[in-house]
Short mmCIF file of C-alpha atoms in Angstrom, two decimals:
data_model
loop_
_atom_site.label_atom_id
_atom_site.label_comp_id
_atom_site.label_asym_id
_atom_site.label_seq_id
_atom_site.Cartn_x
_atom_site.Cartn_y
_atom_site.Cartn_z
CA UNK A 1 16.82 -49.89 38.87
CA UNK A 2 18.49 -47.48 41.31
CA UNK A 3 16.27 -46.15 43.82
CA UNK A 4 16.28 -42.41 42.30
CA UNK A 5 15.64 -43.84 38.79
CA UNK A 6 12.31 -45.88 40.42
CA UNK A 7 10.69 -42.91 41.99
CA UNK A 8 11.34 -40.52 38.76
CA UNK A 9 9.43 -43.57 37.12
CA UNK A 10 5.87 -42.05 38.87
CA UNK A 11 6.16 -38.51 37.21
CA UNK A 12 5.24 -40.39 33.96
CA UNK A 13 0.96 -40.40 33.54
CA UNK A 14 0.37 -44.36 33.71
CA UNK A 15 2.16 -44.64 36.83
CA UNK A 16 1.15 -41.67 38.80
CA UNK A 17 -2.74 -42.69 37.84
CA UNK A 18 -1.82 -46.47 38.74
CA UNK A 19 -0.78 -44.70 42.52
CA UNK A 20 -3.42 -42.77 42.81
CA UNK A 21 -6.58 -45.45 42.22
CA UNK A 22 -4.49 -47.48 44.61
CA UNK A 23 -4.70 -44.06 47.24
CA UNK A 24 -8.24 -42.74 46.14
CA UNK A 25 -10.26 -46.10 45.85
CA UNK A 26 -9.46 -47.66 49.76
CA UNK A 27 -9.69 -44.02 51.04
CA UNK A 28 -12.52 -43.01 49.36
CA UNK A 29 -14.56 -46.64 50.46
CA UNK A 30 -13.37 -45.74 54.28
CA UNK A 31 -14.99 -41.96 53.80
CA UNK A 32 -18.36 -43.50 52.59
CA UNK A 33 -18.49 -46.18 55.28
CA UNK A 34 -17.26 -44.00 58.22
CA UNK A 35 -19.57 -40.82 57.23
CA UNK A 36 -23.08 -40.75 58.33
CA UNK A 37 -25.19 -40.15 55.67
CA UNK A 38 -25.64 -36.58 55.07
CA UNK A 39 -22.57 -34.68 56.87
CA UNK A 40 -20.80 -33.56 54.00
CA UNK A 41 -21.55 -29.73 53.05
CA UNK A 42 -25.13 -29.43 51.51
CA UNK A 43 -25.56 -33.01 50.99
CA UNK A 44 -28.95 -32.81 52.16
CA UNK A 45 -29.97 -30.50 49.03
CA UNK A 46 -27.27 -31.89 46.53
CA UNK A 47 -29.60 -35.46 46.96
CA UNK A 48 -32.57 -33.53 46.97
CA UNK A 49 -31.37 -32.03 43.61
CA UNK A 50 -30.30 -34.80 42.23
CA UNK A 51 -34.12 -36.34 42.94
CA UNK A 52 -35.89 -34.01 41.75
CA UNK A 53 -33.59 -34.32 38.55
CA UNK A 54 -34.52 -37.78 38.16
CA UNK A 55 -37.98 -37.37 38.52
CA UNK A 56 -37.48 -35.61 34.84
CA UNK A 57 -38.16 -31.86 36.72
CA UNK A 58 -35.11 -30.05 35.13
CA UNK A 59 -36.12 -26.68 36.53
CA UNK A 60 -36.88 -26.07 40.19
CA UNK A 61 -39.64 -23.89 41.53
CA UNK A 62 -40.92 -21.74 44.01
CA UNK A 63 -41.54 -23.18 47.62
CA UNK A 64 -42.38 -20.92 50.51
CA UNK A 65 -40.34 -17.71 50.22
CA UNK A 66 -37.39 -19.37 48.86
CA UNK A 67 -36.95 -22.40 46.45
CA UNK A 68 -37.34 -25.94 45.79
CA UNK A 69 -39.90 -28.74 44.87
CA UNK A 70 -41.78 -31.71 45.93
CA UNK A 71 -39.44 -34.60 47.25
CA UNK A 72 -40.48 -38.03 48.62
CA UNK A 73 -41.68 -37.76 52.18
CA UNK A 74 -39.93 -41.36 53.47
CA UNK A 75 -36.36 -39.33 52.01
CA UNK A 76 -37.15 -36.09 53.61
CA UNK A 77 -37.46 -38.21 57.33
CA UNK A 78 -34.50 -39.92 56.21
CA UNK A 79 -32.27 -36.98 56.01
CA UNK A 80 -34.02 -35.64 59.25
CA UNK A 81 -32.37 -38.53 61.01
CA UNK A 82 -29.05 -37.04 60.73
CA UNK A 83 -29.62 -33.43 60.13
CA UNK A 84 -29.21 -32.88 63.57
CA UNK A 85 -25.27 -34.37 63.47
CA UNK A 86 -24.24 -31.34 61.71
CA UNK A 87 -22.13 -29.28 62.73
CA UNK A 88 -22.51 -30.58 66.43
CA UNK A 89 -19.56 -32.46 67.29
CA UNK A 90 -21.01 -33.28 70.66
CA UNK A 91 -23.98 -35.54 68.56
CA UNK A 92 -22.51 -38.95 67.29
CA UNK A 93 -23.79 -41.73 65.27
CA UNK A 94 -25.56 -44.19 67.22
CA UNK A 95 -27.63 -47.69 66.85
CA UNK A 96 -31.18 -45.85 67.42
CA UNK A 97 -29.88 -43.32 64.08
CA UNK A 98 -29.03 -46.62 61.89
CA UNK A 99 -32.52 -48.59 63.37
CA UNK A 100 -34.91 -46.05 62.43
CA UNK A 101 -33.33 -45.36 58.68
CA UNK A 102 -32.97 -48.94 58.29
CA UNK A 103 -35.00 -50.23 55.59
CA UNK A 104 -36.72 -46.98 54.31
CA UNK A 105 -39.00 -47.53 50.80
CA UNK A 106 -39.37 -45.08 48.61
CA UNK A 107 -43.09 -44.12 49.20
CA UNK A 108 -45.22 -42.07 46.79
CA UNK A 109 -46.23 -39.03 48.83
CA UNK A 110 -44.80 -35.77 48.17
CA UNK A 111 -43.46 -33.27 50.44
CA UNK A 112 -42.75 -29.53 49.24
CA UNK A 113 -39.12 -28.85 50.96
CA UNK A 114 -36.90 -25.62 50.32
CA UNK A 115 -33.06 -26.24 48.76
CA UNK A 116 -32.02 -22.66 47.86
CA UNK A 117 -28.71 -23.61 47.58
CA UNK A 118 -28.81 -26.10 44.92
CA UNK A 119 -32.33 -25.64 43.21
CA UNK A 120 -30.31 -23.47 40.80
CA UNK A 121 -27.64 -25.48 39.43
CA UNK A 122 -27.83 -27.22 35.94
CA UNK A 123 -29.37 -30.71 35.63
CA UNK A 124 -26.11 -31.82 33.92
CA UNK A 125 -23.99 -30.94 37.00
CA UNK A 126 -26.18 -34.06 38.65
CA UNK A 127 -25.44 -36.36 35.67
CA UNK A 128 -24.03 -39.38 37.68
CA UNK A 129 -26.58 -38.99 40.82
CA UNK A 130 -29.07 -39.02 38.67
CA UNK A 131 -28.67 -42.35 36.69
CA UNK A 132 -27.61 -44.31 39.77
CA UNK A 133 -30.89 -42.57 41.84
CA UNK A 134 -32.98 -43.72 38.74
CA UNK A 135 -31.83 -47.52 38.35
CA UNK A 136 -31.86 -47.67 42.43
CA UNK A 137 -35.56 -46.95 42.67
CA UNK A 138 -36.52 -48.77 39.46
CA UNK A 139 -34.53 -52.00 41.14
CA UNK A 140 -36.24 -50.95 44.46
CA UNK A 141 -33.23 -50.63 46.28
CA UNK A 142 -33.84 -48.86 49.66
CA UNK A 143 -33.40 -45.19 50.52
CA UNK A 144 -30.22 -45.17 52.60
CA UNK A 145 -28.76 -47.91 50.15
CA UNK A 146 -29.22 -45.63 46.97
CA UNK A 147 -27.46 -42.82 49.33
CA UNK A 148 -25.13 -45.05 50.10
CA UNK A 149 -24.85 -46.46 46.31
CA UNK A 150 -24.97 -43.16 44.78
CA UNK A 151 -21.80 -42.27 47.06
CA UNK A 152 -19.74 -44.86 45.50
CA UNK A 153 -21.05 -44.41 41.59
CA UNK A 154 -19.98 -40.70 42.56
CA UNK A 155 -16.63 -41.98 43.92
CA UNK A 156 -15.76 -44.32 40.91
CA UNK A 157 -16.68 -41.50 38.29
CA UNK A 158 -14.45 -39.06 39.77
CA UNK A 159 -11.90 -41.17 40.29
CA UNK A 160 -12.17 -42.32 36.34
CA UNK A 161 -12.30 -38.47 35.35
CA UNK A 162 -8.93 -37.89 37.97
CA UNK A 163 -6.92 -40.41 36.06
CA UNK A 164 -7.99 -39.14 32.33
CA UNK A 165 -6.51 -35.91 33.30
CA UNK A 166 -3.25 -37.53 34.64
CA UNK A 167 -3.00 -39.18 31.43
CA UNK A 168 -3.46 -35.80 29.33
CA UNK A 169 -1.20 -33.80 32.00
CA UNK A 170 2.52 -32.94 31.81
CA UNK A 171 3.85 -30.22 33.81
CA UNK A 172 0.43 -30.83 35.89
CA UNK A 173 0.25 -33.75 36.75
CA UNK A 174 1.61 -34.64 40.06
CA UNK A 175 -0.19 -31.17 40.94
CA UNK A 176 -3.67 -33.35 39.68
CA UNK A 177 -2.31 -36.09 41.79
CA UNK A 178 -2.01 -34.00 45.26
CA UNK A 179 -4.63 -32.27 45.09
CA UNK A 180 -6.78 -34.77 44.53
CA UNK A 181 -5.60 -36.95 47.37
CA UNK A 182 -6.61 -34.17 49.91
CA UNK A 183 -9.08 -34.95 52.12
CA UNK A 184 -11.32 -32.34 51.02
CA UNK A 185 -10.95 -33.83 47.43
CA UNK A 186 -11.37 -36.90 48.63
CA UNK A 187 -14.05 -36.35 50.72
CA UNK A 188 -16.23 -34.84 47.70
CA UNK A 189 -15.21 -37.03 45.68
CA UNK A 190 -17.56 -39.77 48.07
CA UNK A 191 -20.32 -37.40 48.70
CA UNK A 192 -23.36 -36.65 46.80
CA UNK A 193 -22.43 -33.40 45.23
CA UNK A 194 -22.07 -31.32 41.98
CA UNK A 195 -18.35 -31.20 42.96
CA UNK A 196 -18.31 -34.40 41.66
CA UNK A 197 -17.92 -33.44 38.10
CA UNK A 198 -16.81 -29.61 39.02
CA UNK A 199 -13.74 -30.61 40.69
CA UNK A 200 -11.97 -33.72 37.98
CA UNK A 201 -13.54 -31.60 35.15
CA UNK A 202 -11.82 -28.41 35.69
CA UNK A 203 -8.90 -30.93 36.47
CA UNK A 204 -9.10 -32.80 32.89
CA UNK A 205 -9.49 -28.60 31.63
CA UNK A 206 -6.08 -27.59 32.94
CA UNK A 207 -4.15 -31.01 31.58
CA UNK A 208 -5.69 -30.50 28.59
CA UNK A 209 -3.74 -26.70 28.32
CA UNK A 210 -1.14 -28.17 29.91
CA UNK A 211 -0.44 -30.57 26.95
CA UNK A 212 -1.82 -27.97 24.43
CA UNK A 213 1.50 -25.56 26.18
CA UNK A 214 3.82 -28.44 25.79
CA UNK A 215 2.84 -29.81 22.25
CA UNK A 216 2.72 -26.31 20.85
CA UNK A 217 -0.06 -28.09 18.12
CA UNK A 218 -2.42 -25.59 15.88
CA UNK A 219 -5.36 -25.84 17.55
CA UNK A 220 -8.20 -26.88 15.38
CA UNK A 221 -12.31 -25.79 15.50
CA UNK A 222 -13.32 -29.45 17.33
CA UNK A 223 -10.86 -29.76 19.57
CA UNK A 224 -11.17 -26.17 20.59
CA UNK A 225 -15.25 -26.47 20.56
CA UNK A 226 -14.47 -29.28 23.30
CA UNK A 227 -12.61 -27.26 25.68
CA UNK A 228 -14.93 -24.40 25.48
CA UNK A 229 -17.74 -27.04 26.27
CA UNK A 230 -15.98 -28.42 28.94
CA UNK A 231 -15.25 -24.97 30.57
CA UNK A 232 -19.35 -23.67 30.20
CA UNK A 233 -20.22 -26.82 32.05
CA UNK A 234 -17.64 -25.74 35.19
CA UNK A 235 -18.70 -22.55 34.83
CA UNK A 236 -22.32 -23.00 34.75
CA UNK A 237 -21.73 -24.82 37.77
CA UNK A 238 -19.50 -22.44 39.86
CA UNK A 239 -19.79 -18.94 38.01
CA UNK A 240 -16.89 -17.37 39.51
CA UNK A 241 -14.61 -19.75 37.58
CA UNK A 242 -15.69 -17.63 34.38
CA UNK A 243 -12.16 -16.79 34.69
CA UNK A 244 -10.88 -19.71 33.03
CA UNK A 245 -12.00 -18.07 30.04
CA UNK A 246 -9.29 -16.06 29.74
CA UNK A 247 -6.89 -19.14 29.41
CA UNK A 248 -8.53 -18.80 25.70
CA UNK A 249 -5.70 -16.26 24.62
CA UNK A 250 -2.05 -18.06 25.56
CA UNK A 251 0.16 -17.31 22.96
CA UNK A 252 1.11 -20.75 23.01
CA UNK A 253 -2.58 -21.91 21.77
CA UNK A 254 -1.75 -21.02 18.22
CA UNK A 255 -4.47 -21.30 15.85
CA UNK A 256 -4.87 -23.27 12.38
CA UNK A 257 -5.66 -20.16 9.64
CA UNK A 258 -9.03 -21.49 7.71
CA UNK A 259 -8.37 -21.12 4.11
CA UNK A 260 -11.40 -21.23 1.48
CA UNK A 261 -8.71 -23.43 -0.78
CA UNK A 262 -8.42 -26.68 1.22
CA UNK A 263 -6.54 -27.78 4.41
CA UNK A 264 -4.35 -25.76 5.81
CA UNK A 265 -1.22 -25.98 8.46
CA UNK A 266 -0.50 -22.43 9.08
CA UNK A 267 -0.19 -21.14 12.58
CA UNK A 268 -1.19 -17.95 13.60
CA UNK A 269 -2.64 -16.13 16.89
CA UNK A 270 -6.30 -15.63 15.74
CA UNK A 271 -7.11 -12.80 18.01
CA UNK A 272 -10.44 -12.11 16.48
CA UNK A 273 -11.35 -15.82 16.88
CA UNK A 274 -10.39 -15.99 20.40
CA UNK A 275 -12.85 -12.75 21.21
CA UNK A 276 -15.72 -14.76 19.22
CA UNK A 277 -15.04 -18.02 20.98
CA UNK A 278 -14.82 -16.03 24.32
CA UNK A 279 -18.41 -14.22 24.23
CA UNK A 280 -20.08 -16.85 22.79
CA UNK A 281 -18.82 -19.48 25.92
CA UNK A 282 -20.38 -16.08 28.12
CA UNK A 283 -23.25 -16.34 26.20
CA UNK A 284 -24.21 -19.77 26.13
CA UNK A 285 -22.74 -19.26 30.50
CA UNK A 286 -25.28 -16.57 30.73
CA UNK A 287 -28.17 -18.23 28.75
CA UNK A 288 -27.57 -21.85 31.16
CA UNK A 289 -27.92 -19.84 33.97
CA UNK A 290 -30.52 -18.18 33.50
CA UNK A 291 -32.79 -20.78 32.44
CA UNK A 292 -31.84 -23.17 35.41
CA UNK A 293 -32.53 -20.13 37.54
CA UNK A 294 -35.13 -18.55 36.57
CA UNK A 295 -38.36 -20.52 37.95
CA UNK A 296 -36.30 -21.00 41.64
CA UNK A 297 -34.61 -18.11 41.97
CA UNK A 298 -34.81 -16.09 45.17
CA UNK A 299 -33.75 -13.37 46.41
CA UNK A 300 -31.25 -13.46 49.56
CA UNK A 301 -33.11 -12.48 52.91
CA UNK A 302 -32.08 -9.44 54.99
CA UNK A 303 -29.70 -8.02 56.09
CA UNK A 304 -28.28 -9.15 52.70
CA UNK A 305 -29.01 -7.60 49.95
CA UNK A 306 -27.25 -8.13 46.33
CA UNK A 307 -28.90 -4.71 44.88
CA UNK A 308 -28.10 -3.06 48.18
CA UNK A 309 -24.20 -4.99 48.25
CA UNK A 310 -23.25 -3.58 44.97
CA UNK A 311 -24.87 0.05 45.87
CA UNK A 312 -22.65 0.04 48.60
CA UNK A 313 -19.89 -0.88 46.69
CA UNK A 314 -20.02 1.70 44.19
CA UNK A 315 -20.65 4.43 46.47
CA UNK A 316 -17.59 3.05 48.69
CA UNK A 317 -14.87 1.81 46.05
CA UNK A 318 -11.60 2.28 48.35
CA UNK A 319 -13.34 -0.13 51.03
CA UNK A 320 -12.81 -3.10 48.84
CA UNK A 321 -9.33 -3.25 49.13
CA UNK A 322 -9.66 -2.89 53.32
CA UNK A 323 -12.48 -5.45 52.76
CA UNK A 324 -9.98 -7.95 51.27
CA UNK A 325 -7.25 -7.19 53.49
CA UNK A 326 -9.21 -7.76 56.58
CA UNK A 327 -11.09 -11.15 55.15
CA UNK A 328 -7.60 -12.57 54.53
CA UNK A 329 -6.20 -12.04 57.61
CA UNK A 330 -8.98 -12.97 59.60
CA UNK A 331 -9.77 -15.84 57.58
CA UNK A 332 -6.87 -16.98 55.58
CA UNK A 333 -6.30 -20.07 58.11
CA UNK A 334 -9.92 -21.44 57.74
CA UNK A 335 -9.31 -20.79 54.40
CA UNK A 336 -6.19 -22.84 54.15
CA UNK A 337 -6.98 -25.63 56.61
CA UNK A 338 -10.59 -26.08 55.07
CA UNK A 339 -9.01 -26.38 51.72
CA UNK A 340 -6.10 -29.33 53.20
CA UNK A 341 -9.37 -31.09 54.95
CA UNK A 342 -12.21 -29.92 57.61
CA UNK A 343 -14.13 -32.59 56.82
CA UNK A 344 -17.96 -33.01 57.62
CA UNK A 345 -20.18 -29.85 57.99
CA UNK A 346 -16.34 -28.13 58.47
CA UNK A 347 -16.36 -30.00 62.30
CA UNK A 348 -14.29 -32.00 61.56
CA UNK A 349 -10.61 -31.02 61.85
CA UNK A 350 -7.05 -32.91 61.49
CA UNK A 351 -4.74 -32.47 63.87
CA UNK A 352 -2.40 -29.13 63.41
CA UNK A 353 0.73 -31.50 62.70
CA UNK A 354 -1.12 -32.57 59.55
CA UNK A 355 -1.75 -29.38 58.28
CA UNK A 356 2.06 -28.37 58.75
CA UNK A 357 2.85 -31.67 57.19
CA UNK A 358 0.38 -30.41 53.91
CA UNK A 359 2.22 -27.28 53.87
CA UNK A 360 5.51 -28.90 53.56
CA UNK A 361 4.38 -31.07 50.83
CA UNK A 362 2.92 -28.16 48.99
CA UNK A 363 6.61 -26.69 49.13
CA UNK A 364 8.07 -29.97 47.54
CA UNK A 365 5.60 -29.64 44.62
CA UNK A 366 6.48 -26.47 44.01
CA UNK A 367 10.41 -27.81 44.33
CA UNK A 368 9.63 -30.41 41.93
CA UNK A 369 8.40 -28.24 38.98
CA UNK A 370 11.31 -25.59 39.32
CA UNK A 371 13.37 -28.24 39.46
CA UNK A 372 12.20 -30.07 36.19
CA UNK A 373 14.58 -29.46 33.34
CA UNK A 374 13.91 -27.98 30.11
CA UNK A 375 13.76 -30.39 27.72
CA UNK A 376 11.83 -33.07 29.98
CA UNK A 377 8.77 -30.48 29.34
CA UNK A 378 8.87 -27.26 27.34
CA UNK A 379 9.37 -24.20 29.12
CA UNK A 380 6.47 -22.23 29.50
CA UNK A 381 6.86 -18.87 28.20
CA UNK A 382 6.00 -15.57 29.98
CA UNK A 383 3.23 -14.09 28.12
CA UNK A 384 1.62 -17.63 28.57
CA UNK A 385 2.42 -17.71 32.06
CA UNK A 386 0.57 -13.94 32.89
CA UNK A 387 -2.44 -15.02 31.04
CA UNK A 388 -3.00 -17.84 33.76
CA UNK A 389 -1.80 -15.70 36.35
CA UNK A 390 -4.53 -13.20 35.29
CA UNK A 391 -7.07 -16.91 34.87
CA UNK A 392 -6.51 -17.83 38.50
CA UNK A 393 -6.46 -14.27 40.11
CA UNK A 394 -9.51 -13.39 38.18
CA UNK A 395 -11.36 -17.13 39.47
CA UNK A 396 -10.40 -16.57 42.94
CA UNK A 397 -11.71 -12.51 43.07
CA UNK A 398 -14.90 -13.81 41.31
CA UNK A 399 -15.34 -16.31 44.20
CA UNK A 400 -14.54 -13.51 46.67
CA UNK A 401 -16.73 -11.09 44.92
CA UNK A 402 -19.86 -12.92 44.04
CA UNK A 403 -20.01 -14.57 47.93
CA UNK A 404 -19.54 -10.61 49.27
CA UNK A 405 -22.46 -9.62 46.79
CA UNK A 406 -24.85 -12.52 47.34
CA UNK A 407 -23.99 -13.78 51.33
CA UNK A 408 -22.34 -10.69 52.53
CA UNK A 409 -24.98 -8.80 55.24
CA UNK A 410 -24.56 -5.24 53.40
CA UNK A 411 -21.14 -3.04 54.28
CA UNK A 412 -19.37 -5.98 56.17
CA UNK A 413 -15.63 -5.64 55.91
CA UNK A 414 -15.25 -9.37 55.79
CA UNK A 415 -16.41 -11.96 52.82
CA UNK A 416 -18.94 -14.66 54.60
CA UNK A 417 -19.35 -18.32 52.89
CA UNK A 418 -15.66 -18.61 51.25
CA UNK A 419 -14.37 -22.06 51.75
CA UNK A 420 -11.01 -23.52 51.12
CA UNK A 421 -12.82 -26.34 48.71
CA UNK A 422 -13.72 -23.48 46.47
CA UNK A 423 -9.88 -23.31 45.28
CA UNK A 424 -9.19 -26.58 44.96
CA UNK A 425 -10.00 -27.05 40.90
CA UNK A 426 -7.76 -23.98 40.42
CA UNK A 427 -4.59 -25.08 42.76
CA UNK A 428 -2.99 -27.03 39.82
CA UNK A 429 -2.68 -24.04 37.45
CA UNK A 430 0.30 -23.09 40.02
CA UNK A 431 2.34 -25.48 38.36
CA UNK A 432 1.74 -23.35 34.88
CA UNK A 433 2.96 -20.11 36.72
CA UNK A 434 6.60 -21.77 37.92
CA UNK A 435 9.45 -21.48 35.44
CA UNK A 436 12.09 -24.53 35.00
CA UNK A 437 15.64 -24.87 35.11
CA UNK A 438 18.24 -25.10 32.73
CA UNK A 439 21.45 -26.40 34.42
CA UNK A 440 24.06 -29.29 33.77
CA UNK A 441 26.73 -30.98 35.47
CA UNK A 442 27.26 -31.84 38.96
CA UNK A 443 25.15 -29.17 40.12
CA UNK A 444 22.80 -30.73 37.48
CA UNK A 445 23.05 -34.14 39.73
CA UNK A 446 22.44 -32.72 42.97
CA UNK A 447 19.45 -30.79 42.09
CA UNK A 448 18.10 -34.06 40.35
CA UNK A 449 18.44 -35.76 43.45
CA UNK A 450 16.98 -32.88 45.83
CA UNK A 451 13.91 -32.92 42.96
CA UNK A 452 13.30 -37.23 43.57
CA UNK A 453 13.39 -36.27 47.21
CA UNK A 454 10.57 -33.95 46.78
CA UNK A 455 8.58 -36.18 44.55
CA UNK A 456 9.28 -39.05 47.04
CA UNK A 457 6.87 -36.80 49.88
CA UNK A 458 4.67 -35.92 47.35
CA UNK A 459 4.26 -39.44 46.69
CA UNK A 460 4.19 -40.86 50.10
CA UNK A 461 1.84 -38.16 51.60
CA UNK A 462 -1.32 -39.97 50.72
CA UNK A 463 -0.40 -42.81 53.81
CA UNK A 464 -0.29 -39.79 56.46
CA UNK A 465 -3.41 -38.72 54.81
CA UNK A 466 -5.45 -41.95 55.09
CA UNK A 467 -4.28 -42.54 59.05
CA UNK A 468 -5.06 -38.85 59.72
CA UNK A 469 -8.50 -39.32 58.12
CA UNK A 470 -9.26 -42.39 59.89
CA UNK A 471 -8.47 -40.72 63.81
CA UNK A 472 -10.47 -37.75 62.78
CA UNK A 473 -13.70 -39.67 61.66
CA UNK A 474 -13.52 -41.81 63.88
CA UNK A 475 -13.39 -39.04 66.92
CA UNK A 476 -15.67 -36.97 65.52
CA UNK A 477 -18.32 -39.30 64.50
CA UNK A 478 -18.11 -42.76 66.65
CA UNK A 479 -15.84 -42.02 70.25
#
C-alpha cells in the first residue's frame, strides 16, 4: 500500500479511534501520575460534588453566605495539602506533601465547607465520580487512592465516549480526534470534573448530526427523543450551550410525517414539530436547573451584581459591542492558548513554539475538509450550514454573556472568567461550516496529495503534544 493510500486509511472511524486510544490512554496515565492531586481547575469542589453526590444528597444547601454541604473532615485536610500549589508556580510537590496525605481513611466526622461553583450542577453530570467514589469507600480504599482511582475511571469513560463519536462521525471526525488530543482535553479528560461527560457528550452530539447531514435519513420520534436527551444533559451542565438547540431545524434533518393509517416513509420539514421539540428541551433545561439550584443557590458578592449587570446593560445597549471588542483583543490570546493547553490552575504554560505548532495544525484540518471531495461525504448544503453557524455563534455569545452577567464586577468593558476550555465541545462544528470540493484530473491528484499531507500533521501532532506535556509538568510541578 503506497504511502498516500496508508495515511487516507485513518480518516475512516475504526482507525482514527484505534490512533487515538493509542494517543489518549499513555497521555492521559502520564497527566494523572505527574499532577498533584487537586491542580486542575475546581477540582477541589468537582470531588467535593461528586461526594456529596454519593452520599445520596442530590441537592446542595446553604453554608455560610454562599453554598455547599457537609464533607468528610480527613478529605477536606486532604485537599488542604495541595490547595496551596495553585496557581503558585513557585510551590512544588514535595516528599513532606505525599507523607502527610499518605494513607488518609475516610473518617466519619463532618465538616460544613462552601463549593459555590459546583453545588449547582446536576447529580447526573457526576455519574462516573460517583460510582467509583462509592465502591472506593465501600472497599475501603484510601482517600488519595479513590482521587487517584476516580481520575482514571474518569479517564477510561471519556476516552470510551471519544471513540463512540468517532465511530458515528463523518465529516467530523478527525475534528473529534484533534480536539480531543489537546492538552486541555486531555487534561480534563484525567481530572475529576463534570467536563468529563460535558466535553465527549457534546462530541458524540455533533457526530451524531454529522451522520444525520450525510445519511439524509427521516428522522424518527426515538431517535430524535435521544438527541434532545443528550443535548438537556450538556446543557443542564453548561447553560450557555442552549444554543445547540437550534441545530434542531437543518433542513437536512427531514422528518418522518406520522400518519393515523400505519407506517409511513414520507419526508417532510416538520416545522411545527421542531418548535415543540425545541421548548420542551428549554423546559425540561429550565425545570433541571432550577431544581439542582434552588436549595444552594447564591447570589454573587459585590461589586457583582447579576440584577445590577443586566440593568446596566439595558440602560447602556451600544456598550456591548465596545465590551466585546475590547474583551477580544485583550484577551483573545489567553483565550486561544488556554484552549490549546494552560494546564493546572492555568500556570501551567507550553512553550510559544507549541502553540504556533497548534495553530498550524488547526490550518491543516481546516485544509483537509475543503479538500475532501464530494462524493467521499455529501456536501453540506447552505441553509444547513447557517443554522450551525447561528448554533455555534449563539453557544459562544451565551458563554460570553452569562460570565459578563454573573462574574462581571458591574459596567466592566471586559468579560472576567472566559476560558479557552469553554469552546472546546463546540470547535468540531467548524468542520460542518466548510464547503468541499468538486474537482477531477490532475489538479484532482495534486490536491489529494496536499489533503494526505495535512492529515499526516493532524495525525502526527499528538507525539509533539505528549513531549510538550511532559517538559511542562515536569517544570512546573517537580524542577
Amino acid at each position: 500500500m503506497r504511502f498516500y493510500e496508508w495515511v487516507s486509511s485513518f480518516l475512516s472511524g475504526q482507525r482514527l479511534s484505534w490512533l487515538y486510544v493509542c494517543y489518549a490512554v499513555p497521555i492521559g496515565l502520564f497527566l494523572i501520575l505527574a499532577t498533584p492531586p487537586f491542580q486542575t481547575p475546581d477540582s477541589i469542589n468537582h470531588f467535593f460534588r461528586a461526594i456529596q453526590i454519593s452520599e445520596g444528597h442530590f441537592l446542595s444547601e446553604r453554608a455560610g453566605n454562599t453554598s455547599g454541604g457537609p464533607i468528610d473532615e480527613s478529605v477536606v485536610g486532604f485537599t488542604d495539602i495541595f490547595f496551596p500549589m495553585a496557581a503558585r508556580p513557585a510551590v512544588k510537590f514535595d516528599a513532606s506533601m505525599a507523607a502527610r496525605a499518605a494513607g488518609r481513611k475516610w473518617g466519619g466526622n463532618k465538616r460544613v465547607v462552601e463549593f459555590p461553583g459546583t453545588a449547582i450542577y446536576p447529580a447526573y453530570a457526576y455519574l462516573p465520580q460517583v460510582v467509583t467514589i462509592g465502591i472506593a469507600r465501600a472497599i475501603g480504599v484510601s482517600v488519595p487512592a479513590t482521587y487517584r482511582l476516580t481520575c482514571i475511571v474518569d479517564l477510561l469513560v471519556s476516552i470510551a465516549l471519544t471513540v463512540a463519536a468517532l465511530l458515528l462521525a463523518r465529516r467530523t471526525a478527525l475534528w473529534i480526534f484533534a480536539v480531543a488530543l489537546l492538552p486541555s482535553t486531555l487534561m480534563l479528560y484525567s481530572s475529576v470534573s463534570q467536563e468529563v461527560l460535558l466535553v465527549p457528550v457534546c462530541f458524540l452530539l455533533i457526530a451524531a448530526l454529522d451522520r444525520a447531514l450525510d445519511e439524509r435519513k427521516p428522522v424518527e420520534r426515538a431517535p430524535l427523543f435521544g438527541v434532545v436527551l443528550v443535548a438537556v444533559a450538556c446543557i443542564t451542565a453548561r447553560p450557555p450551550y442552549v444554543g445547540l438547540l437550534l441545530l434542531l431545524f437543518c433542513p437536512a434533518l427531514v422528518m418522518v410525517r406520522v400518519h393515523n393509517d400505519g407506517p409511513n416513509t414520507d419526508r417532510h420539514y416538520g416545522a411545527e414539530r421542531r418548535i415543540v421539540w425545541l421548548f420542551a428541551a428549554v423546559l425540561a433545561c429550565s425545570a433541571v436547573i432550577v431544581m439542582s439550584s434552588r436549595s444552594a443557590w447564591a447570589p454573587v458578592p459585590p461589586p457583582r451584581s447579576e440584577a445590577g449587570q443586566i440593568a446596566w446593560l439595558l440602560h447602556n445597549p451600544l456598550e456591548i459591542g465596545r465590551v466585546a471588542w475590547t474583551t477580544l483583543r485583550q484577551n483573545g490570546v489567553f483565550y486561544f492558548e488556554s484552549m490549546i493547553g494552560v494546564l493546572g490552575w492555568l500556570d501551567t504554560h507550553m512553550h510559544k513554539d507549541y502553540y504556533r505548532a497548534s495553530g498550524v495544525m488547526g490550518l491543516a484540518l481546516v485544509a483537509v475538509t475543503l479538500l475532501e471531495r464530494r462524493g467521499a461525504v455529501r456536501a453540506i448544503r447552505p441553509a444547513d450550514r447557517l443554522i450551525v453557524a447561528l448554533a455555534l455563534l449563539t453557544s459562544i455569545a451565551m458563554i460570553f454573556g452569562a460570565l459578563y452577567v454573573s462574574w462581571t464586577p458591574v459596567g466592566r468593558r471586559v468579560v472576567d472568567g472566559v476560558q479557552g476550555r469553554y469552546f472546546l465541545p463546540l470547535l468540531p462544528l467548524l468542520a460542518l461550516l466548510l464547503p468541499a470540493r468538486s474537482s477531477s484530473g490532475a489538479e484532482s491528484r495534486a490536491l489529494e496529495a496536499l489533503k494526505v499531507t495535512c492529515v499526516a500533521i493532524v495525525l502526527i501532532f499528538p507525539i509533539y503534544t505528549f513531549t510538550e506535556t511532559i517538559e511542562a509538568m515536569l517544570s512546573r510541578f517537580y524542577l
